[in-house]
Amino acid sequence: MTELRRTGLVTYLLSNRAFVAPAVERAVETLGLSGRRRLLDAGTGAGGGLVALARAAGPDSEVLGVDLNPDVLSLARTHAEEEGVADRVRLRAGDLLATLDEATGSGVAFDAIWGSDVVWPGNFEDPAAVVAAMAGALAPDGVLGLFTSNYYQSMFLPGHARLQRALRTASELNWGLPGGGERHYDRHVHWMVAAGLRDIRVQVFPRVAFPVDDDPTARPYLERVVWPELLEAARSRGAEAGLGDEDIRLLGTLLTPGGQGYVLDDPGYYLVHPTLLVTGRR
């Protein structure tokens, strides 16, 4: 990984982790992890879920954080150390499916598996098969929690509904995401049902920022993560999503920090992120 790409990824991971952290904490608390000893954080990234899981499960637990990208594991390790749970976590660079197959084949299953924004068609050709493998790697009565920031259902531009809809489509096109069907990113419940899990639940943990600067994590998240992604999508795929040249110029004005008309300088601006947790038991 080049230093430029690594710097961009680190900025994204840390800004996203800080913003989503309160929702992750609340979501993990609902899993009932006390007394569960062996946990998996699938696609641990910067370790936001890793720390929350270790806290919720308690001092006798071990949380294995797995990520395909070895360059990000230092972020997770540092976060666990800073939060005082490093003795409860173990990190591995590797393929998630191989880790799940290993647990299933060895008979040493997981009491809980957590995946945050990892099981979706941008990462896996067959997300349903990944969820089935997760279910198979659970111990009896083990719990699977699939958390998503629900990015494409968020309100980033209140008062600009048409632009927001078109931006969502442009972003989906830019990522090569399906517009519907069995692989669509909204189908976590369907994948759990197909995997044979029981007691399936859907919960929403909203992240709301208003006034935006009352939340110290909101502006960095928007300016370092969201606006660059949306502007790049608008410029590269906006025409296919129904955005005209004037629309794209307006988006440049709305989403450029420091400019006249910058959306975060509007005293009525607010952000709503309806993060979602889907859970099931084996």
PDB file of C-alpha atoms in Angstrom:
ATOM      1  CA  MET A   1       0.000   0.000   0.000  1.00  0.00           C
ATOM      2  CA  THR A   2       1.447   3.388  -0.971  1.00  0.00           C
ATOM      3  CA  GLU A   3       1.839   5.983   1.771  1.00  0.00           C
ATOM      4  CA  LEU A   4      -0.763   8.237   0.076  1.00  0.00           C
ATOM      5  CA  ARG A   5      -3.353   5.468  -0.044  1.00  0.00           C
ATOM      6  CA  ARG A   6      -2.538   4.404   3.501  1.00  0.00           C
ATOM      7  CA  THR A   7      -2.935   7.979   4.788  1.00  0.00           C
ATOM      8  CA  GLY A   8      -6.330   8.266   3.101  1.00  0.00           C
ATOM      9  CA  LEU A   9      -7.481   4.931   4.497  1.00  0.00           C
ATOM     10  CA  VAL A  10      -6.320   5.802   8.011  1.00  0.00           C
ATOM     11  CA  THR A  11      -8.170   9.135   7.852  1.00  0.00           C
ATOM     12  CA  TYR A  12     -11.319   7.363   6.736  1.00  0.00           C
ATOM     13  CA  LEU A  13     -11.109   4.616   9.357  1.00  0.00           C
ATOM     14  CA  LEU A  14     -10.424   6.925  12.297  1.00  0.00           C
ATOM     15  CA  SER A  15     -13.056   9.527  11.330  1.00  0.00           C
ATOM     16  CA  ASN A  16     -15.654   6.834  10.730  1.00  0.00           C
ATOM     17  CA  ARG A  17     -14.788   5.016  13.973  1.00  0.00           C
ATOM     18  CA  ALA A  18     -15.146   8.170  16.055  1.00  0.00           C
ATOM     19  CA  PHE A  19     -18.484   9.153  14.537  1.00  0.00           C
ATOM     20  CA  VAL A  20     -20.116   5.720  14.683  1.00  0.00           C
ATOM     21  CA  ALA A  21     -18.717   4.779  18.123  1.00  0.00           C
ATOM     22  CA  PRO A  22     -21.764   5.792  20.225  1.00  0.00           C
ATOM     23  CA  ALA A  23     -24.078   3.715  18.016  1.00  0.00           C
ATOM     24  CA  VAL A  24     -21.688   0.747  18.075  1.00  0.00           C
ATOM     25  CA  GLU A  25     -21.517   0.868  21.876  1.00  0.00           C
ATOM     26  CA  ARG A  26     -25.321   0.885  22.194  1.00  0.00           C
ATOM     27  CA  ALA A  27     -25.709  -1.880  19.635  1.00  0.00           C
ATOM     28  CA  VAL A  28     -23.121  -4.139  21.284  1.00  0.00           C
ATOM     29  CA  GLU A  29     -24.817  -3.674  24.655  1.00  0.00           C
ATOM     30  CA  THR A  30     -27.971  -5.337  23.271  1.00  0.00           C
ATOM     31  CA  LEU A  31     -26.155  -8.572  22.353  1.00  0.00           C
ATOM     32  CA  GLY A  32     -26.011  -9.949  25.888  1.00  0.00           C
ATOM     33  CA  LEU A  33     -22.323 -10.820  25.761  1.00  0.00           C
ATOM     34  CA  SER A  34     -21.619 -11.172  29.476  1.00  0.00           C
ATOM     35  CA  GLY A  35     -20.085 -14.588  30.102  1.00  0.00           C
ATOM     36  CA  ARG A  36     -19.395 -15.297  26.435  1.00  0.00           C
ATOM     37  CA  ARG A  37     -15.745 -16.271  26.187  1.00  0.00           C
ATOM     38  CA  ARG A  38     -14.836 -16.572  22.497  1.00  0.00           C
ATOM     39  CA  LEU A  39     -15.817 -13.736  20.174  1.00  0.00           C
ATOM     40  CA  LEU A  40     -14.974 -12.743  16.604  1.00  0.00           C
ATOM     41  CA  ASP A  41     -14.827  -9.223  15.210  1.00  0.00           C
ATOM     42  CA  ALA A  42     -15.073  -9.821  11.470  1.00  0.00           C
ATOM     43  CA  GLY A  43     -13.335  -7.104   9.471  1.00  0.00           C
ATOM     44  CA  THR A  44     -12.118  -5.284  12.554  1.00  0.00           C
ATOM     45  CA  GLY A  45     -10.692  -2.264  10.737  1.00  0.00           C
ATOM     46  CA  ALA A  46      -9.667   0.421  13.242  1.00  0.00           C
ATOM     47  CA  GLY A  47     -11.067  -1.620  16.136  1.00  0.00           C
ATOM     48  CA  GLY A  48     -14.222   0.235  17.152  1.00  0.00           C
ATOM     49  CA  GLY A  49     -16.223  -2.965  17.452  1.00  0.00           C
ATOM     50  CA  LEU A  50     -13.245  -4.799  18.922  1.00  0.00           C
ATOM     51  CA  VAL A  51     -13.098  -2.550  21.984  1.00  0.00           C
ATOM     52  CA  ALA A  52     -16.866  -2.483  22.476  1.00  0.00           C
ATOM     53  CA  LEU A  53     -17.032  -6.283  22.315  1.00  0.00           C
ATOM     54  CA  ALA A  54     -14.181  -6.734  24.796  1.00  0.00           C
ATOM     55  CA  ARG A  55     -15.823  -4.368  27.276  1.00  0.00           C
ATOM     56  CA  ALA A  56     -19.238  -5.987  26.969  1.00  0.00           C
ATOM     57  CA  ALA A  57     -17.998  -9.572  27.286  1.00  0.00           C
ATOM     58  CA  GLY A  58     -15.813  -8.899  30.305  1.00  0.00           C
ATOM     59  CA  PRO A  59     -12.276  -9.688  31.483  1.00  0.00           C
ATOM     60  CA  ASP A  60     -12.478 -13.457  30.917  1.00  0.00           C
ATOM     61  CA  SER A  61     -13.277 -13.101  27.209  1.00  0.00           C
ATOM     62  CA  GLU A  62     -11.043 -13.210  24.160  1.00  0.00           C
ATOM     63  CA  VAL A  63     -11.992 -11.229  21.064  1.00  0.00           C
ATOM     64  CA  LEU A  64     -10.310 -12.189  17.821  1.00  0.00           C
ATOM     65  CA  GLY A  65     -10.158  -9.292  15.378  1.00  0.00           C
ATOM     66  CA  VAL A  66      -9.625 -10.360  11.770  1.00  0.00           C
ATOM     67  CA  ASP A  67      -8.990  -8.080   8.819  1.00  0.00           C
ATOM     68  CA  LEU A  68      -7.782  -8.843   5.324  1.00  0.00           C
ATOM     69  CA  ASN A  69      -5.668  -5.662   5.323  1.00  0.00           C
ATOM     70  CA  PRO A  70      -2.682  -6.042   7.673  1.00  0.00           C
ATOM     71  CA  ASP A  71      -1.936  -2.313   7.484  1.00  0.00           C
ATOM     72  CA  VAL A  72      -4.991  -1.385   9.562  1.00  0.00           C
ATOM     73  CA  LEU A  73      -4.398  -3.770  12.459  1.00  0.00           C
ATOM     74  CA  SER A  74      -1.991  -1.361  14.156  1.00  0.00           C
ATOM     75  CA  LEU A  75      -4.924   1.063  14.490  1.00  0.00           C
ATOM     76  CA  ALA A  76      -7.021  -1.607  16.205  1.00  0.00           C
ATOM     77  CA  ARG A  77      -4.134  -2.630  18.468  1.00  0.00           C
ATOM     78  CA  THR A  78      -3.451   0.978  19.528  1.00  0.00           C
ATOM     79  CA  HIS A  79      -7.148   1.577  20.176  1.00  0.00           C
ATOM     80  CA  ALA A  80      -7.405  -1.531  22.360  1.00  0.00           C
ATOM     81  CA  GLU A  81      -4.333  -0.444  24.333  1.00  0.00           C
ATOM     82  CA  GLU A  82      -5.638   3.095  24.836  1.00  0.00           C
ATOM     83  CA  GLU A  83      -9.001   1.764  26.006  1.00  0.00           C
ATOM     84  CA  GLY A  84      -7.455  -0.721  28.443  1.00  0.00           C
ATOM     85  CA  VAL A  85      -8.663  -3.965  26.843  1.00  0.00           C
ATOM     86  CA  ALA A  86      -5.538  -5.111  24.989  1.00  0.00           C
ATOM     87  CA  ASP A  87      -5.217  -8.166  27.212  1.00  0.00           C
ATOM     88  CA  ARG A  88      -8.587  -9.423  25.943  1.00  0.00           C
ATOM     89  CA  VAL A  89      -7.983  -9.092  22.208  1.00  0.00           C
ATOM     90  CA  ARG A  90      -6.007 -10.960  19.580  1.00  0.00           C
ATOM     91  CA  LEU A  91      -5.486  -9.688  16.051  1.00  0.00           C
ATOM     92  CA  ARG A  92      -5.001 -11.626  12.846  1.00  0.00           C
ATOM     93  CA  ALA A  93      -4.401 -10.508   9.279  1.00  0.00           C
ATOM     94  CA  GLY A  94      -6.228 -12.925   7.063  1.00  0.00           C
ATOM     95  CA  ASP A  95      -9.258 -13.972   5.101  1.00  0.00           C
ATOM     96  CA  LEU A  96     -12.540 -13.985   7.012  1.00  0.00           C
ATOM     97  CA  LEU A  97     -13.895 -17.086   5.304  1.00  0.00           C
ATOM     98  CA  ALA A  98     -10.731 -19.017   6.163  1.00  0.00           C
ATOM     99  CA  THR A  99     -11.129 -18.009   9.806  1.00  0.00           C
ATOM    100  CA  LEU A 100     -14.750 -19.145   9.804  1.00  0.00           C
ATOM    101  CA  ASP A 101     -13.867 -22.453   8.119  1.00  0.00           C
ATOM    102  CA  GLU A 102     -11.162 -23.017  10.711  1.00  0.00           C
ATOM    103  CA  ALA A 103     -13.612 -22.495  13.579  1.00  0.00           C
ATOM    104  CA  THR A 104     -16.187 -24.777  11.997  1.00  0.00           C
ATOM    105  CA  GLY A 105     -13.695 -27.525  11.196  1.00  0.00           C
ATOM    106  CA  SER A 106     -11.898 -27.462  14.547  1.00  0.00           C
ATOM    107  CA  GLY A 107     -15.061 -27.588  16.623  1.00  0.00           C
ATOM    108  CA  VAL A 108     -13.892 -24.527  18.581  1.00  0.00           C
ATOM    109  CA  ALA A 109     -16.792 -22.283  17.648  1.00  0.00           C
ATOM    110  CA  PHE A 110     -17.450 -18.650  18.516  1.00  0.00           C
ATOM    111  CA  ASP A 111     -19.930 -17.608  21.197  1.00  0.00           C
ATOM    112  CA  ALA A 112     -20.570 -14.394  19.269  1.00  0.00           C
ATOM    113  CA  ILE A 113     -19.624 -12.942  15.885  1.00  0.00           C
ATOM    114  CA  TRP A 114     -19.806  -9.242  15.075  1.00  0.00           C
ATOM    115  CA  GLY A 115     -19.472  -7.704  11.629  1.00  0.00           C
ATOM    116  CA  SER A 116     -19.650  -3.945  11.069  1.00  0.00           C
ATOM    117  CA  ASP A 117     -20.049  -2.758   7.456  1.00  0.00           C
ATOM    118  CA  VAL A 118     -18.194  -5.827   6.271  1.00  0.00           C
ATOM    119  CA  VAL A 119     -20.836  -8.192   4.818  1.00  0.00           C
ATOM    120  CA  TRP A 120     -21.996  -6.367   1.725  1.00  0.00           C
ATOM    121  CA  PRO A 121     -21.549  -6.779  -2.040  1.00  0.00           C
ATOM    122  CA  GLY A 122     -18.652  -4.314  -2.113  1.00  0.00           C
ATOM    123  CA  ASN A 123     -16.586  -6.876  -0.184  1.00  0.00           C
ATOM    124  CA  PHE A 124     -18.049 -10.262  -1.109  1.00  0.00           C
ATOM    125  CA  GLU A 125     -19.461 -11.640  -4.332  1.00  0.00           C
ATOM    126  CA  ASP A 126     -21.919 -13.795  -2.348  1.00  0.00           C
ATOM    127  CA  PRO A 127     -22.832 -12.081   0.967  1.00  0.00           C
ATOM    128  CA  ALA A 128     -25.447 -14.742   1.753  1.00  0.00           C
ATOM    129  CA  ALA A 129     -22.744 -17.429   1.695  1.00  0.00           C
ATOM    130  CA  VAL A 130     -20.635 -15.375   4.114  1.00  0.00           C
ATOM    131  CA  VAL A 131     -23.540 -15.096   6.554  1.00  0.00           C
ATOM    132  CA  ALA A 132     -24.137 -18.845   6.246  1.00  0.00           C
ATOM    133  CA  ALA A 133     -20.468 -19.438   7.080  1.00  0.00           C
ATOM    134  CA  MET A 134     -20.762 -17.115  10.076  1.00  0.00           C
ATOM    135  CA  ALA A 135     -23.802 -19.038  11.298  1.00  0.00           C
ATOM    136  CA  GLY A 136     -21.930 -22.317  10.903  1.00  0.00           C
ATOM    137  CA  ALA A 137     -19.007 -20.998  12.973  1.00  0.00           C
ATOM    138  CA  LEU A 138     -21.251 -20.180  15.965  1.00  0.00           C
ATOM    139  CA  ALA A 139     -21.531 -22.340  19.048  1.00  0.00           C
ATOM    140  CA  PRO A 140     -25.041 -23.474  20.046  1.00  0.00           C
ATOM    141  CA  ASP A 141     -27.009 -20.383  21.124  1.00  0.00           C
ATOM    142  CA  GLY A 142     -24.221 -18.220  19.723  1.00  0.00           C
ATOM    143  CA  VAL A 143     -25.226 -14.764  18.518  1.00  0.00           C
ATOM    144  CA  LEU A 144     -24.465 -13.083  15.204  1.00  0.00           C
ATOM    145  CA  GLY A 145     -24.654  -9.308  14.989  1.00  0.00           C
ATOM    146  CA  LEU A 146     -24.435  -7.571  11.614  1.00  0.00           C
ATOM    147  CA  PHE A 147     -24.110  -3.824  12.065  1.00  0.00           C
ATOM    148  CA  THR A 148     -24.269  -1.286   9.262  1.00  0.00           C
ATOM    149  CA  SER A 149     -23.878   2.468   9.319  1.00  0.00           C
ATOM    150  CA  ASN A 150     -26.774   2.432   6.807  1.00  0.00           C
ATOM    151  CA  TYR A 151     -24.924   5.011   4.719  1.00  0.00           C
ATOM    152  CA  TYR A 152     -27.369   5.027   1.826  1.00  0.00           C
ATOM    153  CA  GLN A 153     -30.378   5.724   4.040  1.00  0.00           C
ATOM    154  CA  SER A 154     -28.741   8.688   5.788  1.00  0.00           C
ATOM    155  CA  MET A 155     -29.822  12.332   5.586  1.00  0.00           C
ATOM    156  CA  PHE A 156     -26.693  14.208   4.559  1.00  0.00           C
ATOM    157  CA  LEU A 157     -28.429  17.037   2.695  1.00  0.00           C
ATOM    158  CA  PRO A 158     -31.741  17.891   4.392  1.00  0.00           C
ATOM    159  CA  GLY A 159     -33.763  20.177   2.171  1.00  0.00           C
ATOM    160  CA  HIS A 160     -32.120  18.859  -1.004  1.00  0.00           C
ATOM    161  CA  ALA A 161     -34.063  15.630  -1.466  1.00  0.00           C
ATOM    162  CA  ARG A 162     -33.648  15.276  -5.227  1.00  0.00           C
ATOM    163  CA  LEU A 163     -29.906  15.882  -5.092  1.00  0.00           C
ATOM    164  CA  GLN A 164     -29.579  13.456  -2.189  1.00  0.00           C
ATOM    165  CA  ARG A 165     -31.413  10.694  -4.069  1.00  0.00           C
ATOM    166  CA  ALA A 166     -29.275  11.204  -7.164  1.00  0.00           C
ATOM    167  CA  LEU A 167     -26.067  11.269  -5.098  1.00  0.00           C
ATOM    168  CA  ARG A 168     -27.008   7.960  -3.544  1.00  0.00           C
ATOM    169  CA  THR A 169     -27.465   6.439  -7.003  1.00  0.00           C
ATOM    170  CA  ALA A 170     -24.209   7.942  -8.269  1.00  0.00           C
ATOM    171  CA  SER A 171     -22.346   6.507  -5.298  1.00  0.00           C
ATOM    172  CA  GLU A 172     -23.880   3.062  -5.821  1.00  0.00           C
ATOM    173  CA  LEU A 173     -22.828   3.178  -9.476  1.00  0.00           C
ATOM    174  CA  ASN A 174     -19.348   4.328  -8.545  1.00  0.00           C
ATOM    175  CA  TRP A 175     -18.931   1.378  -6.177  1.00  0.00           C
ATOM    176  CA  GLY A 176     -20.459  -1.076  -8.640  1.00  0.00           C
ATOM    177  CA  LEU A 177     -23.222  -1.998  -6.194  1.00  0.00           C
ATOM    178  CA  PRO A 178     -26.353  -3.818  -7.360  1.00  0.00           C
ATOM    179  CA  GLY A 179     -29.559  -1.796  -7.438  1.00  0.00           C
ATOM    180  CA  GLY A 180     -31.586  -4.722  -6.108  1.00  0.00           C
ATOM    181  CA  GLY A 181     -31.737  -8.499  -5.922  1.00  0.00           C
ATOM    182  CA  GLU A 182     -30.252 -11.161  -3.682  1.00  0.00           C
ATOM    183  CA  ARG A 183     -26.915  -9.360  -3.266  1.00  0.00           C
ATOM    184  CA  HIS A 184     -28.337  -5.953  -2.345  1.00  0.00           C
ATOM    185  CA  TYR A 185     -26.769  -4.357   0.740  1.00  0.00           C
ATOM    186  CA  ASP A 186     -30.141  -4.064   2.527  1.00  0.00           C
ATOM    187  CA  ARG A 187     -30.720  -7.833   2.707  1.00  0.00           C
ATOM    188  CA  HIS A 188     -29.052  -8.699   6.026  1.00  0.00           C
ATOM    189  CA  VAL A 189     -32.297 -10.133   7.401  1.00  0.00           C
ATOM    190  CA  HIS A 190     -32.819 -12.288   4.311  1.00  0.00           C
ATOM    191  CA  TRP A 191     -29.287 -13.663   4.610  1.00  0.00           C
ATOM    192  CA  MET A 192     -29.825 -14.551   8.266  1.00  0.00           C
ATOM    193  CA  VAL A 193     -33.132 -16.261   7.535  1.00  0.00           C
ATOM    194  CA  ALA A 194     -31.501 -18.277   4.739  1.00  0.00           C
ATOM    195  CA  ALA A 195     -28.698 -19.263   7.138  1.00  0.00           C
ATOM    196  CA  GLY A 196     -31.248 -20.842   9.479  1.00  0.00           C
ATOM    197  CA  LEU A 197     -30.719 -18.479  12.399  1.00  0.00           C
ATOM    198  CA  ARG A 198     -33.523 -17.887  14.902  1.00  0.00           C
ATOM    199  CA  ASP A 199     -34.754 -14.985  17.033  1.00  0.00           C
ATOM    200  CA  ILE A 200     -33.823 -12.547  14.276  1.00  0.00           C
ATOM    201  CA  ARG A 201     -34.221  -8.902  15.291  1.00  0.00           C
ATOM    202  CA  VAL A 202     -33.758  -5.536  13.586  1.00  0.00           C
ATOM    203  CA  GLN A 203     -32.833  -2.490  15.662  1.00  0.00           C
ATOM    204  CA  VAL A 204     -31.985   1.104  14.743  1.00  0.00           C
ATOM    205  CA  PHE A 205     -29.463   3.212  16.648  1.00  0.00           C
ATOM    206  CA  PRO A 206     -29.635   6.703  15.141  1.00  0.00           C
ATOM    207  CA  ARG A 207     -26.698   9.062  15.093  1.00  0.00           C
ATOM    208  CA  VAL A 208     -28.004  12.621  15.006  1.00  0.00           C
ATOM    209  CA  ALA A 209     -25.842  15.746  14.833  1.00  0.00           C
ATOM    210  CA  PHE A 210     -27.524  19.101  15.497  1.00  0.00           C
ATOM    211  CA  PRO A 211     -26.137  21.667  15.847  1.00  0.00           C
ATOM    212  CA  VAL A 212     -23.400  19.963  13.908  1.00  0.00           C
ATOM    213  CA  ASP A 213     -20.516  21.436  15.913  1.00  0.00           C
ATOM    214  CA  ASP A 214     -21.997  20.256  19.209  1.00  0.00           C
ATOM    215  CA  ASP A 215     -20.791  16.820  18.106  1.00  0.00           C
ATOM    216  CA  PRO A 216     -16.989  16.975  17.693  1.00  0.00           C
ATOM    217  CA  THR A 217     -16.965  13.865  15.500  1.00  0.00           C
ATOM    218  CA  ALA A 218     -19.566  15.007  12.940  1.00  0.00           C
ATOM    219  CA  ARG A 219     -17.698  17.676  10.981  1.00  0.00           C
ATOM    220  CA  PRO A 220     -14.514  15.575  10.568  1.00  0.00           C
ATOM    221  CA  TYR A 221     -16.635  12.621   9.462  1.00  0.00           C
ATOM    222  CA  LEU A 222     -18.506  14.672   6.884  1.00  0.00           C
ATOM    223  CA  GLU A 223     -15.513  16.589   5.574  1.00  0.00           C
ATOM    224  CA  ARG A 224     -12.988  13.733   5.519  1.00  0.00           C
ATOM    225  CA  VAL A 225     -15.246  10.815   4.603  1.00  0.00           C
ATOM    226  CA  VAL A 226     -18.642  11.752   3.217  1.00  0.00           C
ATOM    227  CA  TRP A 227     -18.156  14.887   1.128  1.00  0.00           C
ATOM    228  CA  PRO A 228     -15.098  13.589  -0.806  1.00  0.00           C
ATOM    229  CA  GLU A 229     -16.886  10.327  -1.609  1.00  0.00           C
ATOM    230  CA  LEU A 230     -20.104  12.007  -2.719  1.00  0.00           C
ATOM    231  CA  LEU A 231     -18.397  14.691  -4.804  1.00  0.00           C
ATOM    232  CA  GLU A 232     -16.233  12.123  -6.561  1.00  0.00           C
ATOM    233  CA  ALA A 233     -19.320  10.021  -7.302  1.00  0.00           C
ATOM    234  CA  ALA A 234     -21.241  13.063  -8.571  1.00  0.00           C
ATOM    235  CA  ARG A 235     -18.450  14.046 -10.943  1.00  0.00           C
ATOM    236  CA  SER A 236     -17.735  10.555 -12.246  1.00  0.00           C
ATOM    237  CA  ARG A 237     -21.216   8.964 -12.374  1.00  0.00           C
ATOM    238  CA  GLY A 238     -23.596  11.867 -11.742  1.00  0.00           C
ATOM    239  CA  ALA A 239     -24.864  12.112 -15.319  1.00  0.00           C
ATOM    240  CA  GLU A 240     -25.952   8.458 -15.212  1.00  0.00           C
ATOM    241  CA  ALA A 241     -27.753   9.161 -11.924  1.00  0.00           C
ATOM    242  CA  GLY A 242     -29.716  12.081 -13.358  1.00  0.00           C
ATOM    243  CA  LEU A 243     -27.533  14.990 -12.242  1.00  0.00           C
ATOM    244  CA  GLY A 244     -27.057  17.824 -14.702  1.00  0.00           C
ATOM    245  CA  ASP A 245     -24.082  20.145 -14.966  1.00  0.00           C
ATOM    246  CA  GLU A 246     -25.839  22.782 -12.851  1.00  0.00           C
ATOM    247  CA  ASP A 247     -26.641  20.171 -10.195  1.00  0.00           C
ATOM    248  CA  ILE A 248     -22.983  19.165  -9.989  1.00  0.00           C
ATOM    249  CA  ARG A 249     -21.878  22.795  -9.738  1.00  0.00           C
ATOM    250  CA  LEU A 250     -24.416  23.320  -6.924  1.00  0.00           C
ATOM    251  CA  LEU A 251     -23.118  20.238  -5.105  1.00  0.00           C
ATOM    252  CA  GLY A 252     -19.615  21.633  -5.384  1.00  0.00           C
ATOM    253  CA  THR A 253     -20.836  24.783  -3.644  1.00  0.00           C
ATOM    254  CA  LEU A 254     -22.774  22.924  -0.968  1.00  0.00           C
ATOM    255  CA  LEU A 255     -20.013  20.464  -0.135  1.00  0.00           C
ATOM    256  CA  THR A 256     -16.875  22.612  -0.329  1.00  0.00           C
ATOM    257  CA  PRO A 257     -15.698  23.753   3.126  1.00  0.00           C
ATOM    258  CA  GLY A 258     -15.068  27.468   3.447  1.00  0.00           C
ATOM    259  CA  GLY A 259     -17.005  28.447   0.367  1.00  0.00           C
ATOM    260  CA  GLN A 260     -20.050  30.697   0.198  1.00  0.00           C
ATOM    261  CA  GLY A 261     -23.069  28.440   0.469  1.00  0.00           C
ATOM    262  CA  TYR A 262     -21.268  25.642   2.312  1.00  0.00           C
ATOM    263  CA  VAL A 263     -23.969  23.436   3.780  1.00  0.00           C
ATOM    264  CA  LEU A 264     -22.412  23.084   7.249  1.00  0.00           C
ATOM    265  CA  ASP A 265     -22.505  26.880   7.657  1.00  0.00           C
ATOM    266  CA  ASP A 266     -26.306  26.762   7.435  1.00  0.00           C
ATOM    267  CA  PRO A 267     -27.577  27.110  11.038  1.00  0.00           C
ATOM    268  CA  GLY A 268     -30.430  24.739  10.220  1.00  0.00           C
ATOM    269  CA  TYR A 269     -28.205  21.916   9.005  1.00  0.00           C
ATOM    270  CA  TYR A 270     -28.581  18.523  10.671  1.00  0.00           C
ATOM    271  CA  LEU A 271     -27.317  15.022  10.031  1.00  0.00           C
ATOM    272  CA  VAL A 272     -29.224  11.781  10.628  1.00  0.00           C
ATOM    273  CA  HIS A 273     -27.492   8.416  10.305  1.00  0.00           C
ATOM    274  CA  PRO A 274     -29.949   5.533  11.025  1.00  0.00           C
ATOM    275  CA  THR A 275     -27.396   2.850  11.875  1.00  0.00           C
ATOM    276  CA  LEU A 276     -28.850  -0.647  11.817  1.00  0.00           C
ATOM    277  CA  LEU A 277     -28.201  -3.857  13.756  1.00  0.00           C
ATOM    278  CA  VAL A 278     -29.548  -7.230  12.673  1.00  0.00           C
ATOM    279  CA  THR A 279     -29.089 -10.088  15.122  1.00  0.00           C
ATOM    280  CA  GLY A 280     -29.796 -13.788  15.095  1.00  0.00           C
ATOM    281  CA  ARG A 281     -29.009 -16.876  17.197  1.00  0.00           C
ATOM    282  CA  ARG A 282     -27.934 -20.335  16.208  1.00  0.00           C
TER     283      ARG A 282
END
